[in-house]
Amino acid sequence: KARELYEKGCNNGDKGACNNLAFILKNADHNASDALPLYQQACDKGSMSACHNLGLMYRNGDSVPQDHAKALNLFSKSCEGSLGIGCFRLALMVEQGQGGEKDVTRGAELYRRSCDLGHAAGCNNLGWGYEHGEGLTKNLDKAHQFYQAACHDDNAAGCVNRAMMFWNGVGTAQDSDHAIRLFQRGCSLGDAVGCRSLGVILKEGKKGVDEDP
């Protein structure tokens, strides 16, 4: 039923319906070749989600020749249209030099925009930049701040990265209890490092934690 409604809406020129129909074709029907022109149509009409989805296809070479420059332009368009995940994808490519010159400083700026637009992974990567001085002046207080924002929005890596800072006393007093709670949250959200860290803590009884054989 949803497919029929999306088809009708797309035929009547609705960009969101075209994007949603393309998503079904690509991910449910595994028909990327038919999804491609619909994503393009929706992107041309101003659907930032469609521009992002089309960018992924060109980045990955999914039913089209891989084209990082084209992916970069599509992610840039979606970012300019205030799509947080579009800014995040663009930042990843920019900091790695895919489709253009490598620029970690601009990558950090794009992570900030992504975070400001509510994309939690952007907040996490911004925190990483502040913790390690990558593209930014090192600032451990800000690293904690952005990891916390990411974790609050259910980004598992943000929880685990902040847990590591508490566990090792980086930018804050060492706090095993707080770290363990954050490792647990990261693990519950699917982060393998968080789960492994908890396992090591329980096995070795580190820093005041009782060993659990």
PDB file of N, CA, C and O in Angstrom, residues 18-92:
ATOM      1  N   CYS A  18       8.995  10.507  -4.224  1.00  0.00           N
ATOM      2  CA  CYS A  18       9.980   9.922  -5.127  1.00  0.00           C
ATOM      3  C   CYS A  18      11.166   9.367  -4.342  1.00  0.00           C
ATOM      4  O   CYS A  18      11.669   8.278  -4.633  1.00  0.00           O
ATOM      5  N   ASN A  19      11.606  10.121  -3.338  1.00  0.00           N
ATOM      6  CA  ASN A  19      12.716   9.660  -2.509  1.00  0.00           C
ATOM      7  C   ASN A  19      12.341   8.382  -1.770  1.00  0.00           C
ATOM      8  O   ASN A  19      13.123   7.423  -1.725  1.00  0.00           O
ATOM      9  N   ASN A  20      11.146   8.349  -1.200  1.00  0.00           N
ATOM     10  CA  ASN A  20      10.721   7.168  -0.442  1.00  0.00           C
ATOM     11  C   ASN A  20      10.519   5.953  -1.344  1.00  0.00           C
ATOM     12  O   ASN A  20      10.836   4.823  -0.954  1.00  0.00           O
ATOM     13  N   LEU A  21       9.992   6.178  -2.535  1.00  0.00           N
ATOM     14  CA  LEU A  21       9.827   5.081  -3.484  1.00  0.00           C
ATOM     15  C   LEU A  21      11.195   4.531  -3.896  1.00  0.00           C
ATOM     16  O   LEU A  21      11.388   3.308  -3.966  1.00  0.00           O
ATOM     17  N   ALA A  22      12.141   5.428  -4.143  1.00  0.00           N
ATOM     18  CA  ALA A  22      13.496   4.994  -4.498  1.00  0.00           C
ATOM     19  C   ALA A  22      14.123   4.184  -3.367  1.00  0.00           C
ATOM     20  O   ALA A  22      14.791   3.173  -3.612  1.00  0.00           O
ATOM     21  N   PHE A  23      13.878   4.603  -2.131  1.00  0.00           N
ATOM     22  CA  PHE A  23      14.429   3.884  -0.979  1.00  0.00           C
ATOM     23  C   PHE A  23      13.887   2.456  -0.930  1.00  0.00           C
ATOM     24  O   PHE A  23      14.635   1.507  -0.677  1.00  0.00           O
ATOM     25  N   ILE A  24      12.583   2.292  -1.187  1.00  0.00           N
ATOM     26  CA  ILE A  24      11.977   0.958  -1.196  1.00  0.00           C
ATOM     27  C   ILE A  24      12.574   0.116  -2.327  1.00  0.00           C
ATOM     28  O   ILE A  24      12.940  -1.056  -2.132  1.00  0.00           O
ATOM     29  N   LEU A  25      12.696   0.703  -3.501  1.00  0.00           N
ATOM     30  CA  LEU A  25      13.238  -0.032  -4.638  1.00  0.00           C
ATOM     31  C   LEU A  25      14.666  -0.513  -4.363  1.00  0.00           C
ATOM     32  O   LEU A  25      15.019  -1.654  -4.667  1.00  0.00           O
ATOM     33  N   LYS A  26      15.453   0.355  -3.754  1.00  0.00           N
ATOM     34  CA  LYS A  26      16.853   0.005  -3.531  1.00  0.00           C
ATOM     35  C   LYS A  26      17.032  -0.978  -2.380  1.00  0.00           C
ATOM     36  O   LYS A  26      17.786  -1.936  -2.479  1.00  0.00           O
ATOM     37  N   ASN A  27      16.329  -0.745  -1.270  1.00  0.00           N
ATOM     38  CA  ASN A  27      16.611  -1.494  -0.052  1.00  0.00           C
ATOM     39  C   ASN A  27      15.687  -2.683   0.186  1.00  0.00           C
ATOM     40  O   ASN A  27      16.102  -3.655   0.808  1.00  0.00           O
ATOM     41  N   ALA A  28      14.453  -2.615  -0.315  1.00  0.00           N
ATOM     42  CA  ALA A  28      13.534  -3.741  -0.155  1.00  0.00           C
ATOM     43  C   ALA A  28      13.557  -4.652  -1.379  1.00  0.00           C
ATOM     44  O   ALA A  28      13.579  -5.870  -1.254  1.00  0.00           O
ATOM     45  N   ASP A  29      13.597  -4.028  -2.554  1.00  0.00           N
ATOM     46  CA  ASP A  29      13.581  -4.802  -3.799  1.00  0.00           C
ATOM     47  C   ASP A  29      14.986  -5.087  -4.332  1.00  0.00           C
ATOM     48  O   ASP A  29      15.142  -5.834  -5.293  1.00  0.00           O
ATOM     49  N   HIS A  30      15.991  -4.444  -3.747  1.00  0.00           N
ATOM     50  CA  HIS A  30      17.377  -4.574  -4.207  1.00  0.00           C
ATOM     51  C   HIS A  30      17.496  -4.225  -5.689  1.00  0.00           C
ATOM     52  O   HIS A  30      18.168  -4.902  -6.458  1.00  0.00           O
ATOM     53  N   ASN A  31      16.813  -3.141  -6.038  1.00  0.00           N
ATOM     54  CA  ASN A  31      16.765  -2.691  -7.425  1.00  0.00           C
ATOM     55  C   ASN A  31      17.332  -1.272  -7.491  1.00  0.00           C
ATOM     56  O   ASN A  31      16.613  -0.300  -7.653  1.00  0.00           O
ATOM     57  N   ALA A  32      18.650  -1.168  -7.330  1.00  0.00           N
ATOM     58  CA  ALA A  32      19.293   0.148  -7.273  1.00  0.00           C
ATOM     59  C   ALA A  32      19.207   0.885  -8.606  1.00  0.00           C
ATOM     60  O   ALA A  32      19.132   2.112  -8.639  1.00  0.00           O
ATOM     61  N   SER A  33      19.223   0.141  -9.713  1.00  0.00           N
ATOM     62  CA  SER A  33      19.217   0.802 -11.021  1.00  0.00           C
ATOM     63  C   SER A  33      17.928   1.576 -11.245  1.00  0.00           C
ATOM     64  O   SER A  33      17.936   2.649 -11.876  1.00  0.00           O
ATOM     65  N   ASP A  34      16.794   1.073 -10.744  1.00  0.00           N
ATOM     66  CA  ASP A  34      15.532   1.810 -10.875  1.00  0.00           C
ATOM     67  C   ASP A  34      15.413   2.909  -9.831  1.00  0.00           C
ATOM     68  O   ASP A  34      14.711   3.901 -10.037  1.00  0.00           O
ATOM     69  N   ALA A  35      16.102   2.731  -8.714  1.00  0.00           N
ATOM     70  CA  ALA A  35      16.070   3.756  -7.676  1.00  0.00           C
ATOM     71  C   ALA A  35      16.832   5.004  -8.100  1.00  0.00           C
ATOM     72  O   ALA A  35      16.455   6.136  -7.754  1.00  0.00           O
ATOM     73  N   LEU A  36      17.905   4.816  -8.855  1.00  0.00           N
ATOM     74  CA  LEU A  36      18.799   5.916  -9.205  1.00  0.00           C
ATOM     75  C   LEU A  36      18.086   7.111  -9.847  1.00  0.00           C
ATOM     76  O   LEU A  36      18.239   8.247  -9.372  1.00  0.00           O
ATOM     77  N   PRO A  37      17.297   6.913 -10.922  1.00  0.00           N
ATOM     78  CA  PRO A  37      16.657   8.087 -11.539  1.00  0.00           C
ATOM     79  C   PRO A  37      15.619   8.752 -10.629  1.00  0.00           C
ATOM     80  O   PRO A  37      15.408   9.966 -10.729  1.00  0.00           O
ATOM     81  N   LEU A  38      15.020   7.967  -9.737  1.00  0.00           N
ATOM     82  CA  LEU A  38      14.057   8.557  -8.809  1.00  0.00           C
ATOM     83  C   LEU A  38      14.757   9.414  -7.766  1.00  0.00           C
ATOM     84  O   LEU A  38      14.275  10.503  -7.405  1.00  0.00           O
ATOM     85  N   TYR A  39      15.900   8.938  -7.262  1.00  0.00           N
ATOM     86  CA  TYR A  39      16.694   9.768  -6.350  1.00  0.00           C
ATOM     87  C   TYR A  39      17.124  11.058  -7.061  1.00  0.00           C
ATOM     88  O   TYR A  39      17.070  12.144  -6.482  1.00  0.00           O
ATOM     89  N   GLN A  40      17.555  10.923  -8.312  1.00  0.00           N
ATOM     90  CA  GLN A  40      17.998  12.099  -9.066  1.00  0.00           C
ATOM     91  C   GLN A  40      16.842  13.077  -9.250  1.00  0.00           C
ATOM     92  O   GLN A  40      17.011  14.295  -9.075  1.00  0.00           O
ATOM     93  N   GLN A  41      15.681  12.553  -9.600  1.00  0.00           N
ATOM     94  CA  GLN A  41      14.495  13.395  -9.791  1.00  0.00           C
ATOM     95  C   GLN A  41      14.139  14.138  -8.502  1.00  0.00           C
ATOM     96  O   GLN A  41      13.879  15.344  -8.513  1.00  0.00           O
ATOM     97  N   ALA A  42      14.159  13.408  -7.386  1.00  0.00           N
ATOM     98  CA  ALA A  42      13.806  14.024  -6.106  1.00  0.00           C
ATOM     99  C   ALA A  42      14.853  15.047  -5.674  1.00  0.00           C
ATOM    100  O   ALA A  42      14.516  16.113  -5.140  1.00  0.00           O
ATOM    101  N   CYS A  43      16.118  14.733  -5.912  1.00  0.00           N
ATOM    102  CA  CYS A  43      17.198  15.665  -5.576  1.00  0.00           C
ATOM    103  C   CYS A  43      17.063  16.951  -6.394  1.00  0.00           C
ATOM    104  O   CYS A  43      17.190  18.056  -5.849  1.00  0.00           O
ATOM    105  N   ASP A  44      16.795  16.800  -7.677  1.00  0.00           N
ATOM    106  CA  ASP A  44      16.639  17.971  -8.553  1.00  0.00           C
ATOM    107  C   ASP A  44      15.482  18.851  -8.101  1.00  0.00           C
ATOM    108  O   ASP A  44      15.503  20.076  -8.306  1.00  0.00           O
ATOM    109  N   LYS A  45      14.480  18.239  -7.475  1.00  0.00           N
ATOM    110  CA  LYS A  45      13.316  18.990  -6.995  1.00  0.00           C
ATOM    111  C   LYS A  45      13.527  19.570  -5.594  1.00  0.00           C
ATOM    112  O   LYS A  45      12.659  20.255  -5.075  1.00  0.00           O
ATOM    113  N   GLY A  46      14.683  19.246  -4.985  1.00  0.00           N
ATOM    114  CA  GLY A  46      15.006  19.856  -3.695  1.00  0.00           C
ATOM    115  C   GLY A  46      14.920  18.961  -2.487  1.00  0.00           C
ATOM    116  O   GLY A  46      14.942  19.449  -1.351  1.00  0.00           O
ATOM    117  N   SER A  47      14.835  17.631  -2.679  1.00  0.00           N
ATOM    118  CA  SER A  47      14.861  16.717  -1.539  1.00  0.00           C
ATOM    119  C   SER A  47      16.314  16.487  -1.124  1.00  0.00           C
ATOM    120  O   SER A  47      17.075  15.831  -1.828  1.00  0.00           O
ATOM    121  N   MET A  48      16.679  17.031   0.046  1.00  0.00           N
ATOM    122  CA  MET A  48      18.058  16.883   0.506  1.00  0.00           C
ATOM    123  C   MET A  48      18.370  15.434   0.877  1.00  0.00           C
ATOM    124  O   MET A  48      19.496  14.970   0.713  1.00  0.00           O
ATOM    125  N   SER A  49      17.369  14.719   1.364  1.00  0.00           N
ATOM    126  CA  SER A  49      17.564  13.294   1.664  1.00  0.00           C
ATOM    127  C   SER A  49      17.890  12.515   0.391  1.00  0.00           C
ATOM    128  O   SER A  49      18.745  11.623   0.393  1.00  0.00           O
ATOM    129  N   ALA A  50      17.218  12.865  -0.699  1.00  0.00           N
ATOM    130  CA  ALA A  50      17.485  12.190  -1.969  1.00  0.00           C
ATOM    131  C   ALA A  50      18.894  12.507  -2.475  1.00  0.00           C
ATOM    132  O   ALA A  50      19.591  11.625  -2.987  1.00  0.00           O
ATOM    133  N   CYS A  51      19.319  13.755  -2.319  1.00  0.00           N
ATOM    134  CA  CYS A  51      20.689  14.118  -2.723  1.00  0.00           C
ATOM    135  C   CYS A  51      21.707  13.309  -1.923  1.00  0.00           C
ATOM    136  O   CYS A  51      22.692  12.809  -2.475  1.00  0.00           O
ATOM    137  N   HIS A  52      21.449  13.184  -0.622  1.00  0.00           N
ATOM    138  CA  HIS A  52      22.335  12.385   0.227  1.00  0.00           C
ATOM    139  C   HIS A  52      22.344  10.926  -0.219  1.00  0.00           C
ATOM    140  O   HIS A  52      23.409  10.306  -0.359  1.00  0.00           O
ATOM    141  N   ASN A  53      21.172  10.355  -0.443  1.00  0.00           N
ATOM    142  CA  ASN A  53      21.078   8.943  -0.839  1.00  0.00           C
ATOM    143  C   ASN A  53      21.741   8.694  -2.190  1.00  0.00           C
ATOM    144  O   ASN A  53      22.392   7.660  -2.401  1.00  0.00           O
ATOM    145  N   LEU A  54      21.593   9.648  -3.085  1.00  0.00           N
ATOM    146  CA  LEU A  54      22.239   9.548  -4.392  1.00  0.00           C
ATOM    147  C   LEU A  54      23.760   9.644  -4.227  1.00  0.00           C
ATOM    148  O   LEU A  54      24.521   8.920  -4.888  1.00  0.00           O
ATOM    149  N   GLY A  55      24.183  10.515  -3.326  1.00  0.00           N
ATOM    150  CA  GLY A  55      25.609  10.633  -3.039  1.00  0.00           C
ATOM    151  C   GLY A  55      26.212   9.332  -2.550  1.00  0.00           C
ATOM    152  O   GLY A  55      27.331   8.962  -2.923  1.00  0.00           O
ATOM    153  N   LEU A  56      25.465   8.620  -1.702  1.00  0.00           N
ATOM    154  CA  LEU A  56      25.938   7.316  -1.220  1.00  0.00           C
ATOM    155  C   LEU A  56      26.138   6.339  -2.369  1.00  0.00           C
ATOM    156  O   LEU A  56      27.104   5.565  -2.375  1.00  0.00           O
ATOM    157  N   MET A  57      25.234   6.366  -3.328  1.00  0.00           N
ATOM    158  CA  MET A  57      25.353   5.443  -4.457  1.00  0.00           C
ATOM    159  C   MET A  57      26.614   5.741  -5.263  1.00  0.00           C
ATOM    160  O   MET A  57      27.345   4.819  -5.659  1.00  0.00           O
ATOM    161  N   TYR A  58      26.896   7.021  -5.491  1.00  0.00           N
ATOM    162  CA  TYR A  58      28.101   7.366  -6.247  1.00  0.00           C
ATOM    163  C   TYR A  58      29.362   7.130  -5.423  1.00  0.00           C
ATOM    164  O   TYR A  58      30.396   6.718  -5.956  1.00  0.00           O
ATOM    165  N   ARG A  59      29.296   7.364  -4.118  1.00  0.00           N
ATOM    166  CA  ARG A  59      30.466   7.109  -3.286  1.00  0.00           C
ATOM    167  C   ARG A  59      30.828   5.626  -3.282  1.00  0.00           C
ATOM    168  O   ARG A  59      32.008   5.246  -3.322  1.00  0.00           O
ATOM    169  N   ASN A  60      29.801   4.779  -3.224  1.00  0.00           N
ATOM    170  CA  ASN A  60      30.016   3.341  -3.100  1.00  0.00           C
ATOM    171  C   ASN A  60      30.086   2.619  -4.440  1.00  0.00           C
ATOM    172  O   ASN A  60      30.370   1.419  -4.467  1.00  0.00           O
ATOM    173  N   GLY A  61      29.803   3.326  -5.531  1.00  0.00           N
ATOM    174  CA  GLY A  61      29.753   2.661  -6.828  1.00  0.00           C
ATOM    175  C   GLY A  61      28.622   1.659  -6.896  1.00  0.00           C
ATOM    176  O   GLY A  61      28.781   0.550  -7.423  1.00  0.00           O
ATOM    177  N   ASP A  62      27.471   2.035  -6.366  1.00  0.00           N
ATOM    178  CA  ASP A  62      26.313   1.146  -6.264  1.00  0.00           C
ATOM    179  C   ASP A  62      25.424   1.311  -7.493  1.00  0.00           C
ATOM    180  O   ASP A  62      24.643   2.260  -7.591  1.00  0.00           O
ATOM    181  N   SER A  63      25.590   0.409  -8.470  1.00  0.00           N
ATOM    182  CA  SER A  63      24.854   0.427  -9.750  1.00  0.00           C
ATOM    183  C   SER A  63      25.220   1.617 -10.626  1.00  0.00           C
ATOM    184  O   SER A  63      24.566   1.877 -11.636  1.00  0.00           O
ATOM    185  N   VAL A  64      26.263   2.352 -10.235  1.00  0.00           N
ATOM    186  CA  VAL A  64      26.832   3.428 -11.054  1.00  0.00           C
ATOM    187  C   VAL A  64      28.352   3.344 -10.907  1.00  0.00           C
ATOM    188  O   VAL A  64      28.854   2.790  -9.923  1.00  0.00           O
ATOM    189  N   PRO A  65      29.102   3.864 -11.868  1.00  0.00           N
ATOM    190  CA  PRO A  65      30.560   3.918 -11.678  1.00  0.00           C
ATOM    191  C   PRO A  65      30.883   4.763 -10.449  1.00  0.00           C
ATOM    192  O   PRO A  65      30.294   5.829 -10.253  1.00  0.00           O
ATOM    193  N   GLN A  66      31.793   4.287  -9.623  1.00  0.00           N
ATOM    194  CA  GLN A  66      32.161   5.049  -8.429  1.00  0.00           C
ATOM    195  C   GLN A  66      32.706   6.410  -8.845  1.00  0.00           C
ATOM    196  O   GLN A  66      33.560   6.517  -9.720  1.00  0.00           O
ATOM    197  N   ASP A  67      32.186   7.456  -8.203  1.00  0.00           N
ATOM    198  CA  ASP A  67      32.570   8.822  -8.560  1.00  0.00           C
ATOM    199  C   ASP A  67      32.592   9.656  -7.286  1.00  0.00           C
ATOM    200  O   ASP A  67      31.561  10.195  -6.867  1.00  0.00           O
ATOM    201  N   HIS A  68      33.769   9.777  -6.669  1.00  0.00           N
ATOM    202  CA  HIS A  68      33.873  10.504  -5.412  1.00  0.00           C
ATOM    203  C   HIS A  68      33.596  11.995  -5.582  1.00  0.00           C
ATOM    204  O   HIS A  68      33.039  12.628  -4.679  1.00  0.00           O
ATOM    205  N   ALA A  69      33.994  12.558  -6.718  1.00  0.00           N
ATOM    206  CA  ALA A  69      33.750  13.987  -6.941  1.00  0.00           C
ATOM    207  C   ALA A  69      32.250  14.271  -6.995  1.00  0.00           C
ATOM    208  O   ALA A  69      31.767  15.260  -6.423  1.00  0.00           O
ATOM    209  N   LYS A  70      31.511  13.409  -7.675  1.00  0.00           N
ATOM    210  CA  LYS A  70      30.060  13.596  -7.759  1.00  0.00           C
ATOM    211  C   LYS A  70      29.415  13.382  -6.397  1.00  0.00           C
ATOM    212  O   LYS A  70      28.505  14.129  -5.997  1.00  0.00           O
ATOM    213  N   ALA A  71      29.889  12.372  -5.653  1.00  0.00           N
ATOM    214  CA  ALA A  71      29.365  12.140  -4.304  1.00  0.00           C
ATOM    215  C   ALA A  71      29.617  13.353  -3.422  1.00  0.00           C
ATOM    216  O   ALA A  71      28.746  13.780  -2.656  1.00  0.00           O
ATOM    217  N   LEU A  72      30.814  13.922  -3.527  1.00  0.00           N
ATOM    218  CA  LEU A  72      31.169  15.095  -2.737  1.00  0.00           C
ATOM    219  C   LEU A  72      30.211  16.248  -3.029  1.00  0.00           C
ATOM    220  O   LEU A  72      29.730  16.926  -2.104  1.00  0.00           O
ATOM    221  N   ASN A  73      29.899  16.471  -4.300  1.00  0.00           N
ATOM    222  CA  ASN A  73      28.990  17.552  -4.676  1.00  0.00           C
ATOM    223  C   ASN A  73      27.581  17.318  -4.147  1.00  0.00           C
ATOM    224  O   ASN A  73      26.908  18.258  -3.697  1.00  0.00           O
ATOM    225  N   LEU A  74      27.141  16.065  -4.177  1.00  0.00           N
ATOM    226  CA  LEU A  74      25.796  15.744  -3.693  1.00  0.00           C
ATOM    227  C   LEU A  74      25.706  15.884  -2.172  1.00  0.00           C
ATOM    228  O   LEU A  74      24.720  16.414  -1.643  1.00  0.00           O
ATOM    229  N   PHE A  75      26.721  15.424  -1.464  1.00  0.00           N
ATOM    230  CA  PHE A  75      26.732  15.602  -0.006  1.00  0.00           C
ATOM    231  C   PHE A  75      26.803  17.086   0.348  1.00  0.00           C
ATOM    232  O   PHE A  75      26.178  17.536   1.313  1.00  0.00           O
ATOM    233  N   SER A  76      27.568  17.844  -0.440  1.00  0.00           N
ATOM    234  CA  SER A  76      27.667  19.283  -0.205  1.00  0.00           C
ATOM    235  C   SER A  76      26.309  19.954  -0.392  1.00  0.00           C
ATOM    236  O   SER A  76      25.907  20.811   0.413  1.00  0.00           O
ATOM    237  N   LYS A  77      25.589  19.548  -1.423  1.00  0.00           N
ATOM    238  CA  LYS A  77      24.262  20.114  -1.660  1.00  0.00           C
ATOM    239  C   LYS A  77      23.323  19.803  -0.509  1.00  0.00           C
ATOM    240  O   LYS A  77      22.574  20.673  -0.037  1.00  0.00           O
ATOM    241  N   SER A  78      23.359  18.561  -0.014  1.00  0.00           N
ATOM    242  CA  SER A  78      22.472  18.184   1.083  1.00  0.00           C
ATOM    243  C   SER A  78      22.858  18.903   2.369  1.00  0.00           C
ATOM    244  O   SER A  78      21.996  19.269   3.176  1.00  0.00           O
ATOM    245  N   CYS A  79      24.160  19.128   2.563  1.00  0.00           N
ATOM    246  CA  CYS A  79      24.619  19.861   3.745  1.00  0.00           C
ATOM    247  C   CYS A  79      24.172  21.320   3.670  1.00  0.00           C
ATOM    248  O   CYS A  79      23.691  21.884   4.668  1.00  0.00           O
ATOM    249  N   GLU A  80      24.316  21.917   2.507  1.00  0.00           N
ATOM    250  CA  GLU A  80      23.867  23.302   2.329  1.00  0.00           C
ATOM    251  C   GLU A  80      22.357  23.420   2.541  1.00  0.00           C
ATOM    252  O   GLU A  80      21.862  24.477   2.948  1.00  0.00           O
ATOM    253  N   GLY A  81      21.656  22.312   2.309  1.00  0.00           N
ATOM    254  CA  GLY A  81      20.218  22.270   2.557  1.00  0.00           C
ATOM    255  C   GLY A  81      19.861  21.877   3.972  1.00  0.00           C
ATOM    256  O   GLY A  81      18.718  21.532   4.257  1.00  0.00           O
ATOM    257  N   SER A  82      20.864  21.902   4.878  1.00  0.00           N
ATOM    258  CA  SER A  82      20.656  21.691   6.326  1.00  0.00           C
ATOM    259  C   SER A  82      20.287  20.259   6.692  1.00  0.00           C
ATOM    260  O   SER A  82      19.537  20.034   7.641  1.00  0.00           O
ATOM    261  N   LEU A  83      20.837  19.301   5.965  1.00  0.00           N
ATOM    262  CA  LEU A  83      20.680  17.899   6.335  1.00  0.00           C
ATOM    263  C   LEU A  83      21.925  17.469   7.105  1.00  0.00           C
ATOM    264  O   LEU A  83      23.027  17.402   6.546  1.00  0.00           O
ATOM    265  N   GLY A  84      21.756  17.181   8.400  1.00  0.00           N
ATOM    266  CA  GLY A  84      22.897  16.893   9.253  1.00  0.00           C
ATOM    267  C   GLY A  84      23.745  15.738   8.778  1.00  0.00           C
ATOM    268  O   GLY A  84      24.984  15.808   8.787  1.00  0.00           O
ATOM    269  N   ILE A  85      23.105  14.649   8.347  1.00  0.00           N
ATOM    270  CA  ILE A  85      23.874  13.497   7.900  1.00  0.00           C
ATOM    271  C   ILE A  85      24.626  13.799   6.602  1.00  0.00           C
ATOM    272  O   ILE A  85      25.691  13.238   6.340  1.00  0.00           O
ATOM    273  N   GLY A  86      24.092  14.707   5.803  1.00  0.00           N
ATOM    274  CA  GLY A  86      24.799  15.137   4.599  1.00  0.00           C
ATOM    275  C   GLY A  86      26.094  15.845   4.947  1.00  0.00           C
ATOM    276  O   GLY A  86      27.135  15.605   4.323  1.00  0.00           O
ATOM    277  N   CYS A  87      26.052  16.722   5.961  1.00  0.00           N
ATOM    278  CA  CYS A  87      27.276  17.395   6.426  1.00  0.00           C
ATOM    279  C   CYS A  87      28.264  16.377   6.974  1.00  0.00           C
ATOM    280  O   CYS A  87      29.483  16.500   6.771  1.00  0.00           O
ATOM    281  N   PHE A  88      27.744  15.371   7.673  1.00  0.00           N
ATOM    282  CA  PHE A  88      28.611  14.331   8.242  1.00  0.00           C
ATOM    283  C   PHE A  88      29.313  13.544   7.138  1.00  0.00           C
ATOM    284  O   PHE A  88      30.525  13.328   7.194  1.00  0.00           O
ATOM    285  N   ARG A  89      28.562  13.110   6.132  1.00  0.00           N
ATOM    286  CA  ARG A  89      29.177  12.362   5.022  1.00  0.00           C
ATOM    287  C   ARG A  89      30.212  13.229   4.305  1.00  0.00           C
ATOM    288  O   ARG A  89      31.279  12.750   3.916  1.00  0.00           O
ATOM    289  N   LEU A  90      29.882  14.497   4.123  1.00  0.00           N
ATOM    290  CA  LEU A  90      30.798  15.411   3.460  1.00  0.00           C
ATOM    291  C   LEU A  90      32.080  15.553   4.276  1.00  0.00           C
ATOM    292  O   LEU A  90      33.187  15.528   3.727  1.00  0.00           O
ATOM    293  N   ALA A  91      31.937  15.697   5.601  1.00  0.00           N
ATOM    294  CA  ALA A  91      33.101  15.834   6.474  1.00  0.00           C
ATOM    295  C   ALA A  91      34.010  14.616   6.368  1.00  0.00           C
ATOM    296  O   ALA A  91      35.249  14.755   6.310  1.00  0.00           O
ATOM    297  N   LEU A  92      33.436  13.420   6.362  1.00  0.00           N
ATOM    298  CA  LEU A  92      34.236  12.199   6.260  1.00  0.00           C
ATOM    299  C   LEU A  92      35.077  12.198   4.987  1.00  0.00           C
ATOM    300  O   LEU A  92      36.261  11.848   5.009  1.00  0.00           O
TER     301      LEU A  92
END
